[in-house]
Every structure is written in structure tokens, then in C-alpha cells.
mmCIF file of C-alpha atoms in Angstrom:
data_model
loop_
_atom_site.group_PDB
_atom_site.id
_atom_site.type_symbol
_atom_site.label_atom_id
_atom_site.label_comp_id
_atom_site.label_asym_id
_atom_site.label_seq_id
_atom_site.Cartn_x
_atom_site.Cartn_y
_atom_site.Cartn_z
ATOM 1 C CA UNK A 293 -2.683 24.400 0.200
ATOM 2 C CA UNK A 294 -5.582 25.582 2.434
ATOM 3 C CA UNK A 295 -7.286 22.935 4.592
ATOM 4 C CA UNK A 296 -4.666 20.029 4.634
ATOM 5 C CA UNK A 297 -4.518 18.897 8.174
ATOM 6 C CA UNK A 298 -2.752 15.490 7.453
ATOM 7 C CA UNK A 299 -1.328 13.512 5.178
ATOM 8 C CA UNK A 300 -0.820 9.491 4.160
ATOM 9 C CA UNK A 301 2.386 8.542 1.973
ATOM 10 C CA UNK A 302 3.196 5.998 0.405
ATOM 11 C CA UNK A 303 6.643 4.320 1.071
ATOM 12 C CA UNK A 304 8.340 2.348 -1.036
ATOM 13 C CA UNK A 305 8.959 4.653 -4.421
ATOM 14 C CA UNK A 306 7.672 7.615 -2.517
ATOM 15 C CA UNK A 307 10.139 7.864 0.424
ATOM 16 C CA UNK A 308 12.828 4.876 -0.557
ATOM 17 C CA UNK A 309 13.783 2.346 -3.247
ATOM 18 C CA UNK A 310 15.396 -1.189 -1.814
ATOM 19 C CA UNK A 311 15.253 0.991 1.673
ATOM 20 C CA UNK A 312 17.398 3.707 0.462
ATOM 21 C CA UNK A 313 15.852 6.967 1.304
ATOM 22 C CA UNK A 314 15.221 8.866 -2.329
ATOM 23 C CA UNK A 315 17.117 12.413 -2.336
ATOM 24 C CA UNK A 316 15.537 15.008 -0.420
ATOM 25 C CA UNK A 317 12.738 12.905 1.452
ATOM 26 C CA UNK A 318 13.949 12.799 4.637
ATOM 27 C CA UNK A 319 14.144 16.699 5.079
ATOM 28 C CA UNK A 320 10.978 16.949 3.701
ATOM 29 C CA UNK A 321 9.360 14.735 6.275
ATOM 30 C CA UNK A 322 10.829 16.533 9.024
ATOM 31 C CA UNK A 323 9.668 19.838 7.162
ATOM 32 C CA UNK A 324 6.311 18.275 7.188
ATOM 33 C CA UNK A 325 6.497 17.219 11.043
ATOM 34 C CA UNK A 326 7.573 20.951 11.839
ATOM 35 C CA UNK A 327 4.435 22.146 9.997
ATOM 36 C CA UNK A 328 2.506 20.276 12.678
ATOM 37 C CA UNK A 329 1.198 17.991 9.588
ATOM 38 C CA UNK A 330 -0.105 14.812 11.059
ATOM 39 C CA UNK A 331 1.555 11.928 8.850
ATOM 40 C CA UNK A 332 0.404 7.973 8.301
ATOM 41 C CA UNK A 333 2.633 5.759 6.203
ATOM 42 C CA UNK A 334 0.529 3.622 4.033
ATOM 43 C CA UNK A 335 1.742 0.854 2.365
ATOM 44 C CA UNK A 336 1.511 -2.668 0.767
ATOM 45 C CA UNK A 337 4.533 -3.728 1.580
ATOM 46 C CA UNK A 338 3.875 -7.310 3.136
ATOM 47 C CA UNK A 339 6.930 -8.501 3.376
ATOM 48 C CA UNK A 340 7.948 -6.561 6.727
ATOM 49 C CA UNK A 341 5.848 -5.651 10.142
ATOM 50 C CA UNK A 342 5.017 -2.354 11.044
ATOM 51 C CA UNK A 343 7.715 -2.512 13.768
ATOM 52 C CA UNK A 344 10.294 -3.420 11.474
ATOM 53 C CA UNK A 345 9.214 -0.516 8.649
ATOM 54 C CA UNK A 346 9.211 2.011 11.301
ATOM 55 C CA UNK A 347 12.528 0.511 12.255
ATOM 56 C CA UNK A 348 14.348 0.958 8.895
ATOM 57 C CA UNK A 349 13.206 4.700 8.133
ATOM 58 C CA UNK A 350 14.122 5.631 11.248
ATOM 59 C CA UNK A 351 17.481 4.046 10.868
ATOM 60 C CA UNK A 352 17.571 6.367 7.360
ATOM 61 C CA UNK A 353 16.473 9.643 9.647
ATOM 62 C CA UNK A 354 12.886 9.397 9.079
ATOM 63 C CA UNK A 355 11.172 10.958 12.089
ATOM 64 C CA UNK A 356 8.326 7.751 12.198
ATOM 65 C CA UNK A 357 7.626 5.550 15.002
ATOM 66 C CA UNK A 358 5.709 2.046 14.507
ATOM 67 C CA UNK A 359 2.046 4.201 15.643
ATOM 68 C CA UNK A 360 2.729 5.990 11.957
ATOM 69 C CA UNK A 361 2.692 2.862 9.847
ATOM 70 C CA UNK A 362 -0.811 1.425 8.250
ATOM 71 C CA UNK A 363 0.152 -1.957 6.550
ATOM 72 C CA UNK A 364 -1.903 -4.070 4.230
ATOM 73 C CA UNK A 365 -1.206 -6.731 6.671
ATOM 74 C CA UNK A 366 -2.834 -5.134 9.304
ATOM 75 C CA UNK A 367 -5.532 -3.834 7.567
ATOM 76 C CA UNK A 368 -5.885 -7.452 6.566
ATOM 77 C CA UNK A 369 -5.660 -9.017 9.706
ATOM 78 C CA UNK A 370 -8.658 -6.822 11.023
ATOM 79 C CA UNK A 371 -10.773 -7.460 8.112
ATOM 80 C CA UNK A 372 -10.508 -11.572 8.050
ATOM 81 C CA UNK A 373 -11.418 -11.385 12.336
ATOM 82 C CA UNK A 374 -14.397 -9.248 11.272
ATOM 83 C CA UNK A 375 -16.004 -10.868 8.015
ATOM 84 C CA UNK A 376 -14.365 -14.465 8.316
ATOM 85 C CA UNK A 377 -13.776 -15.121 12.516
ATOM 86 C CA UNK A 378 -11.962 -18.440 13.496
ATOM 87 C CA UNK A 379 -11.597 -19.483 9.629
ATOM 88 C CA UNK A 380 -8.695 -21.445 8.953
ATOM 89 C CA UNK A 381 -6.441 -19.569 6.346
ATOM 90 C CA UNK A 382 -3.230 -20.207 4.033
ATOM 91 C CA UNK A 383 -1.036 -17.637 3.433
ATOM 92 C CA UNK A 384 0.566 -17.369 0.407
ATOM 93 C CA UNK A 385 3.317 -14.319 1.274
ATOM 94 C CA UNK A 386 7.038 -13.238 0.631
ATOM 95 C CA UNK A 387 8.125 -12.467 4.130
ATOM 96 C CA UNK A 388 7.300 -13.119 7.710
ATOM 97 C CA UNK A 389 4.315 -10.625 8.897
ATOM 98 C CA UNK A 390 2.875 -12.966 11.566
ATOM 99 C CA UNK A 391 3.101 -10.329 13.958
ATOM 100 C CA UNK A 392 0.577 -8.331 12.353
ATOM 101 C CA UNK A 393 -1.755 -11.127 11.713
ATOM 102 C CA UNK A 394 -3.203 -11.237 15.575
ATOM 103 C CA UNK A 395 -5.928 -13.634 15.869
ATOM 104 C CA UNK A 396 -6.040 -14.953 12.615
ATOM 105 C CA UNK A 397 -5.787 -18.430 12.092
ATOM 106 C CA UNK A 398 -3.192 -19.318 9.812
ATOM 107 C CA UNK A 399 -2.402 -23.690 8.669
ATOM 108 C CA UNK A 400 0.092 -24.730 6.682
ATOM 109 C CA UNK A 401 -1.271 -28.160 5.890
ATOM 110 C CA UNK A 402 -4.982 -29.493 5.169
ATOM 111 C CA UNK A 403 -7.836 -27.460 3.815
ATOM 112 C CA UNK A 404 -8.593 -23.702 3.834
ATOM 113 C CA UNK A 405 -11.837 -21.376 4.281
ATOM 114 C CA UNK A 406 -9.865 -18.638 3.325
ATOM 115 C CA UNK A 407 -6.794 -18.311 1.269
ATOM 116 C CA UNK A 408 -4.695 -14.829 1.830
ATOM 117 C CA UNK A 409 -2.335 -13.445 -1.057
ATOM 118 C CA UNK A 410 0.524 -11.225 0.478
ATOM 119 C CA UNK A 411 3.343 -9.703 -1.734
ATOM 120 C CA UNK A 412 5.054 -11.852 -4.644
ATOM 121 C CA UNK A 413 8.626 -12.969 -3.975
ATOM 122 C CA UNK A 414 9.813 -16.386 -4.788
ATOM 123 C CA UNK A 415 7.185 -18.069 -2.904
ATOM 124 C CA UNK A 416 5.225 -17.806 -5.830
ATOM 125 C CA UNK A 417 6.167 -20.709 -7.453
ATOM 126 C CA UNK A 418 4.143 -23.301 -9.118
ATOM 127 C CA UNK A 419 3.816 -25.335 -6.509
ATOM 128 C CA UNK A 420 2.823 -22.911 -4.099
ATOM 129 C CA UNK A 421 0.669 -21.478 -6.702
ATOM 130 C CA UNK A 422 -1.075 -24.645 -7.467
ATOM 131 C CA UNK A 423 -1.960 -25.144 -3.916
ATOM 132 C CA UNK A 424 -3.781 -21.734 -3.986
ATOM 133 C CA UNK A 425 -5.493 -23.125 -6.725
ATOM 134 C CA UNK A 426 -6.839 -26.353 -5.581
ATOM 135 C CA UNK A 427 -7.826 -24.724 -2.371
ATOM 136 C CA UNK A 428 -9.828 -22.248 -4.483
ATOM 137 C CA UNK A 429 -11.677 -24.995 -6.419
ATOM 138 C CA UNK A 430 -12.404 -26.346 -3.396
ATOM 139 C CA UNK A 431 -14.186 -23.605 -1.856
ATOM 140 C CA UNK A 432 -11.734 -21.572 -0.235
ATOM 141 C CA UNK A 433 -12.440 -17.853 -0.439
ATOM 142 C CA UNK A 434 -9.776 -15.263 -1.788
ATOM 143 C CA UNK A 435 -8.091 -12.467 -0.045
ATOM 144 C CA UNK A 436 -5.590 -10.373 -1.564
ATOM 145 C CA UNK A 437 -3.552 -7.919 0.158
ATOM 146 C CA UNK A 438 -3.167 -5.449 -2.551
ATOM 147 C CA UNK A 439 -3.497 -6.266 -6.870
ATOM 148 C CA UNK A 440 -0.448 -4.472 -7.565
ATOM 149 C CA UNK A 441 1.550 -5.779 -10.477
ATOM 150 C CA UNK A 442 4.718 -4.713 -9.996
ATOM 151 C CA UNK A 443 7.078 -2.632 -7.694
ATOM 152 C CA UNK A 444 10.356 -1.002 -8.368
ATOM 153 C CA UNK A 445 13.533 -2.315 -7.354
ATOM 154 C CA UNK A 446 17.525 -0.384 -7.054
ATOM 155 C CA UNK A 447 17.640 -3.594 -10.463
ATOM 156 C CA UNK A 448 14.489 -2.054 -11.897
ATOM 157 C CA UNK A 449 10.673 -3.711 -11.806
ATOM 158 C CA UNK A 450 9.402 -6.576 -10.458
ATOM 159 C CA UNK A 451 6.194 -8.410 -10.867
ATOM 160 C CA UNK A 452 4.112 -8.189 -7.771
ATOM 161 C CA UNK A 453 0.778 -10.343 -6.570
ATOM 162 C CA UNK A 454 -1.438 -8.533 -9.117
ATOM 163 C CA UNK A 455 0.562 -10.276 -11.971
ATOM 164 C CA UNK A 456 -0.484 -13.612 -10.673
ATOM 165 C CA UNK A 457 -3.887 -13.332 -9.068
ATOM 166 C CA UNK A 458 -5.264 -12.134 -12.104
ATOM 167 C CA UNK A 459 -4.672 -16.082 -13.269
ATOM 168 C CA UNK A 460 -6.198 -17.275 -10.243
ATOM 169 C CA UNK A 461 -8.693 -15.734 -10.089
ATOM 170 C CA UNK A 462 -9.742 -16.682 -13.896
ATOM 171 C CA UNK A 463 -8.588 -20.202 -13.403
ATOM 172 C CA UNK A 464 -10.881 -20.804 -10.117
ATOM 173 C CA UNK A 465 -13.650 -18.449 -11.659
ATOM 174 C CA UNK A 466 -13.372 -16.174 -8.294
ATOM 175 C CA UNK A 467 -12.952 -12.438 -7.388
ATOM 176 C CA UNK A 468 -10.214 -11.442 -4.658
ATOM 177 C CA UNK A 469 -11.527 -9.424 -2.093
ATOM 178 C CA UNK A 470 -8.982 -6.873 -1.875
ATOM 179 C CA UNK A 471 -7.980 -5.786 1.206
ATOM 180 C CA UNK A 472 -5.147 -3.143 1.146
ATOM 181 C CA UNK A 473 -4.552 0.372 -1.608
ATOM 182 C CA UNK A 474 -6.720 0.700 -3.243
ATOM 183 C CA UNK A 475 -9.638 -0.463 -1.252
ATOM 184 C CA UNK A 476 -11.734 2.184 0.473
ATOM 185 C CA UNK A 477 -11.816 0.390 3.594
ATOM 186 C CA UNK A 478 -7.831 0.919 3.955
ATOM 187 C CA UNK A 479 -8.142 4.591 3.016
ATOM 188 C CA UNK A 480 -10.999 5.001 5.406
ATOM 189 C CA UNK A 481 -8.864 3.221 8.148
ATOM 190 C CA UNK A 482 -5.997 5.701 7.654
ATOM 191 C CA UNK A 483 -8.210 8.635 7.832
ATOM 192 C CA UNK A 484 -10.076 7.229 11.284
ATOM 193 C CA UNK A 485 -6.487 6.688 12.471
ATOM 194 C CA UNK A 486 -5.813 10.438 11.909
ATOM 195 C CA UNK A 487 -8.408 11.702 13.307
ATOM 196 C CA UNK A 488 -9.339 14.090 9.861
ATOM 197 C CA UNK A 489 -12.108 14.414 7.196
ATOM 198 C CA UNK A 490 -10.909 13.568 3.712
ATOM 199 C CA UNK A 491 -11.134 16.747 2.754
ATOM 200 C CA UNK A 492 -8.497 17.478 5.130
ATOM 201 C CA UNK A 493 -6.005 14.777 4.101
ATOM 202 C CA UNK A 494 -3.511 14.343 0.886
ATOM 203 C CA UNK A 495 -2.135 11.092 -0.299
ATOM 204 C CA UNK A 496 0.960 11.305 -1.579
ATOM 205 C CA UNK A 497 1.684 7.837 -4.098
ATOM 206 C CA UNK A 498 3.851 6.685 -7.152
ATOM 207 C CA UNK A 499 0.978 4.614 -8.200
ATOM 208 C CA UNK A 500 -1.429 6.359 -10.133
ATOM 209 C CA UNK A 501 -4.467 3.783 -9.952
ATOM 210 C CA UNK A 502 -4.059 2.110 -6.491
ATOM 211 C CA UNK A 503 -2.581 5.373 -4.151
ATOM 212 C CA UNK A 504 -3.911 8.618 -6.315
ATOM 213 C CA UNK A 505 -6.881 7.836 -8.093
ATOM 214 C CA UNK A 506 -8.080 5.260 -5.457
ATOM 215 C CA UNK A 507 -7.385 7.787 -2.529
ATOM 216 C CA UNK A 508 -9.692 10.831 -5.016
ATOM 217 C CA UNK A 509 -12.091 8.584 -4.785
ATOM 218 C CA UNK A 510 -12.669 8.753 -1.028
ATOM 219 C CA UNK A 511 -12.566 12.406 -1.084
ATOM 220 C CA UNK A 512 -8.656 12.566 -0.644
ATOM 221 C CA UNK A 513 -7.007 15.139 -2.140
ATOM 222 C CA UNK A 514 -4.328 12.974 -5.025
ATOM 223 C CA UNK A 515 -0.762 13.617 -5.076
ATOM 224 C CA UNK A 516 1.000 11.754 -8.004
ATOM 225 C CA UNK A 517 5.021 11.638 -7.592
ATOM 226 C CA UNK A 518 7.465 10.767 -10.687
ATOM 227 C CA UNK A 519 9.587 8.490 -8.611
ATOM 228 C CA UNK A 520 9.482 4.747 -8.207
ATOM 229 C CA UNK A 521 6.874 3.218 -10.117
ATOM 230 C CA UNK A 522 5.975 6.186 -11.995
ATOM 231 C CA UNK A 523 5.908 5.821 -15.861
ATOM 232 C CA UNK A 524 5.308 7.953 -18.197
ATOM 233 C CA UNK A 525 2.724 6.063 -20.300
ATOM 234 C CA UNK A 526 0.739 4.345 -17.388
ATOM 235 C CA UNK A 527 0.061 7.990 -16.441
ATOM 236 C CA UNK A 528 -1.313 8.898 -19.984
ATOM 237 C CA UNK A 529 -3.428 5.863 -19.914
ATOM 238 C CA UNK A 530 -4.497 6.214 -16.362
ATOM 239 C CA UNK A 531 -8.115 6.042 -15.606
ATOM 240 C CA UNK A 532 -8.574 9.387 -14.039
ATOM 241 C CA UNK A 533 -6.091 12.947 -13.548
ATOM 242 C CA UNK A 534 -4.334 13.291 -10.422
ATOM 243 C CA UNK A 535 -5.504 16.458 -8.420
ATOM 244 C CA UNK A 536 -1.162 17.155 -8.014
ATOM 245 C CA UNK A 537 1.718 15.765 -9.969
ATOM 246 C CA UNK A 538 5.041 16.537 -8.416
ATOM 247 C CA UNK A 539 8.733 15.587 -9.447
ATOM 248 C CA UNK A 540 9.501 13.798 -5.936
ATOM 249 C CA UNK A 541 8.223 13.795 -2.086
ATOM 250 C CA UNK A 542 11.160 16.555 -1.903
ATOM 251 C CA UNK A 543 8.595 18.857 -3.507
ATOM 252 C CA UNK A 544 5.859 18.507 -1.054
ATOM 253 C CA UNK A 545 6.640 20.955 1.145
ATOM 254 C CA UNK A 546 6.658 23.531 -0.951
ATOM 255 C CA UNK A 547 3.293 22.633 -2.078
ATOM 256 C CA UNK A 548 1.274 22.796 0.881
ATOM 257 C CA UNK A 549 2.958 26.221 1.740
ATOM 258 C CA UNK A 550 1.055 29.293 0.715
ATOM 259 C CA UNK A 551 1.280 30.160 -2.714
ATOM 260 C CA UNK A 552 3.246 26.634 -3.242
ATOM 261 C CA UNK A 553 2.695 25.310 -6.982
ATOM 262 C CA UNK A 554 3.003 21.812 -8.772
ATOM 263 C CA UNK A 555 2.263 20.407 -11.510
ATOM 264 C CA UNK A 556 -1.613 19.790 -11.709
ATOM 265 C CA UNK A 557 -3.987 17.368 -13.897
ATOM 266 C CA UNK A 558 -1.689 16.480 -16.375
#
């Protein structure tokens, strides 16, 4: 594939399920390292910082460092110090990501400007929930880290934030400002951080609608993978065609090499 200087991928159902690497991703990473392709992780995943996802590929053989990891968190973090500075917010996350929260102001009791949704775990209970909601009716503003609905798991799929702030946000009559895939902003992040033109990058995602489409959208050229998340009919009802559809991350390679083939727009 002419042109492709770099390219953002997806982790969990791209690269691993429950952190174990999927067949054949691994040596295509390294593949795509000798290549002199310059690589950014991009994920949702809230529950872990980017030290600690770095941390666990690497411990699988993935040639990443922490400096190749763009998390929602982050991305989050920098856009509540730019549009909402010194507001007070509540977090409302499965797992710790402090540490990529800098100088945001985070309160666990008494009234938010800002409430932030991270990834659904079992946090998410009424209670918690409820909270979120009263602080919402009161004024509060809504951040969401992604809309995802669900995520797959070695027991199968989970719900994810999407499945609940949907109900918030009719309950409280709001809109989530969406902060992670597939906002622009992220995508556009990933590409500054890479130093290359859209035209120049590839997102590789098991998502259709928040990695593939979202990513075409900036200009990104879509690569659609049949692992994780991937099913069939969500495909066929998808609102737009993937520019690439391949069978796993193991294929990649192959397609970015002269004369390399996959499955396209289908």
C-alpha cells in the first residue's frame, strides 16, 4: 500500500483478548517495526495507564514502550484542563487511571461541574449510577471517555459505558461530550503525535463505527479486522464500508507490502 507512513491500532480485540496476545500479532508488529512503520496504540481502555498497557504487551513480546500508547484517559485529561480548567469532577470509572489524569481535579464527595464516564465494570451500579444522575440534574456537565457498548472478553461480551450513558443522558436530557474513538479530536491527537498527514496513516480496529468508520472520516485510511468485537451483522448494518477488511492484525503485513491484497468494501 503506497503512501502509508504510520499506523494507529487498536488493542484490545486487535492485538489481545483478556491480555492474551491473538495468534500471529506479535510477529506482525515486529514485521511492522522492521518496515520502519511508525506505530501508536489507540485505545479506550480506561481501566489501565499507559505505563501499565505498555507494560503488559511488552511482557507478551510486543515491541511498545509507554511513548506508543494514546489512551482515552489521556486524551481526556487534556481536554477537561483545556475546555473546563480547575472544575471539580467525579469520576465514574472501572480501574485506577489517576496517573493519566494530571491536573484534573477529581472529588469524591459534594457537588460536580463536570462528571467523567470511564469504562463500565462493576462500578456501575445503581448507586453509583444514581449519583451521576443527580449531579447531572444539577448542572454538572457530561464527559464520556468513549460510547462503546460493549467489549469482548476470553467469557464472551460485555456491556461497556455506551450501554449506560445512553440512559443518562435521556434521563438528565444531556449530550456526553465524547472524548476518546471515535471523536476527531483523539484521531487528530494520534496523527500530531506521529508526526504524519492522514493520508499517510491506517487505523487498524475491530470496531467498525468508533475505530474504522470514525478514523475514514478524518482522512485515515480504515482497516476493519474480524477479531474481537467483530460481528458479522453489525458489519452489514454498519453506517459506512471499511476502505480494508482483513481476517486478523496477522494479515497486515502482507497488506501494506507491494502487491499485498485484503478483503476490501465488503
Amino acid at each position: 500500500m503506497k503512501g502509508i507512513r504510520a499506523a494507529l491500532i487498536d488493542i484490545d480485540g486487535v492485538l489481545t483478548v483478556s491480555w492474551k496476545a491473538l495468534p500471529g500479532a506479535v510477529r506482525a508488529m515486529e514485521q511492522l517495526r522492521a518496515a520502519g512503520l511508525s506505530v501508536t496504540l489507540v485505545t479506550n481502555n480506561t481501566s489501565r495507564t499507559r505505563a501499565v498497557i505498555a507494560s503488559r504487551l511488552a511482557g507478551l513480546g510486543f515491541p511498545v514502550g509507554a511513548e506508543d500508547v494514546l489512551t482515552a484517559p489521556a486524551a481526556t485529561a487534556a481536554y477537561l484542563r483545556e475546555r473546563f480548567p480547575g472544575a471539580r469532577c467525579l469520576l465514574l470509572n472501572s480501574g485506577d487511571v489517576r496517573d493519566d489524569l494530571p491536573g484534573v481535579t477529581l472529588v469524591d464527595e459534594g457537588d460536580a461541574d463536570v462528571v467523567v464516564l470511564g469504562g463500565a465494570g462493576a462500578e456501575f451500579g445503581y448507586e453509583a449510577l444514581n449519583r451521576v444522575f443527580r449531579q447531572l440534574q444539577g448542572g454538572a456537565r457530561l464527559v464520556s471517555m468513549h460510547r462503546n457498548l460493549y467489549w469482548r472478553t476470553e467469557a464472551g461480551l460485555d456491556l461497556d459505558t455506551g450501554a449506560f450513558l445512553e440512559g443518562l443522558e435521556k434521563a438528565a436530557r444531556t449530550e456526553a461530550e465524547v472524548t476518546g474513538k471515535p471523536a476527531p479530536a483523539f484521531f487528530a491527537s494520534a496523527l500530531a503525535h506521529l508526526g504524519v498527514d492522514a493520508s499517510e496513516a491506517l487505523m487498524v480496529g475491530d470496531d467498525i463505527e468508533s475505530d474504522v468508520l470514525a478514523a475514514q472520516r478524518s482522512g485515515i485510511t480504515g482497516v476493519l479486522v474480524r477479531t474481537g468485537k467483530y460481528l458479522p451483522e453489525t458489519h452489514r448494518a454498519a453506517s459506512g464500508t471499511p476502505d480494508h477488511v482483513l481476517d486478523s492484525f496477522a494479515d497486515l503485513p502482507a497488506l501494506l507490502t507491494p502487491g499485498g491484497g485484503a478483503t476490501p468494501r465488503h
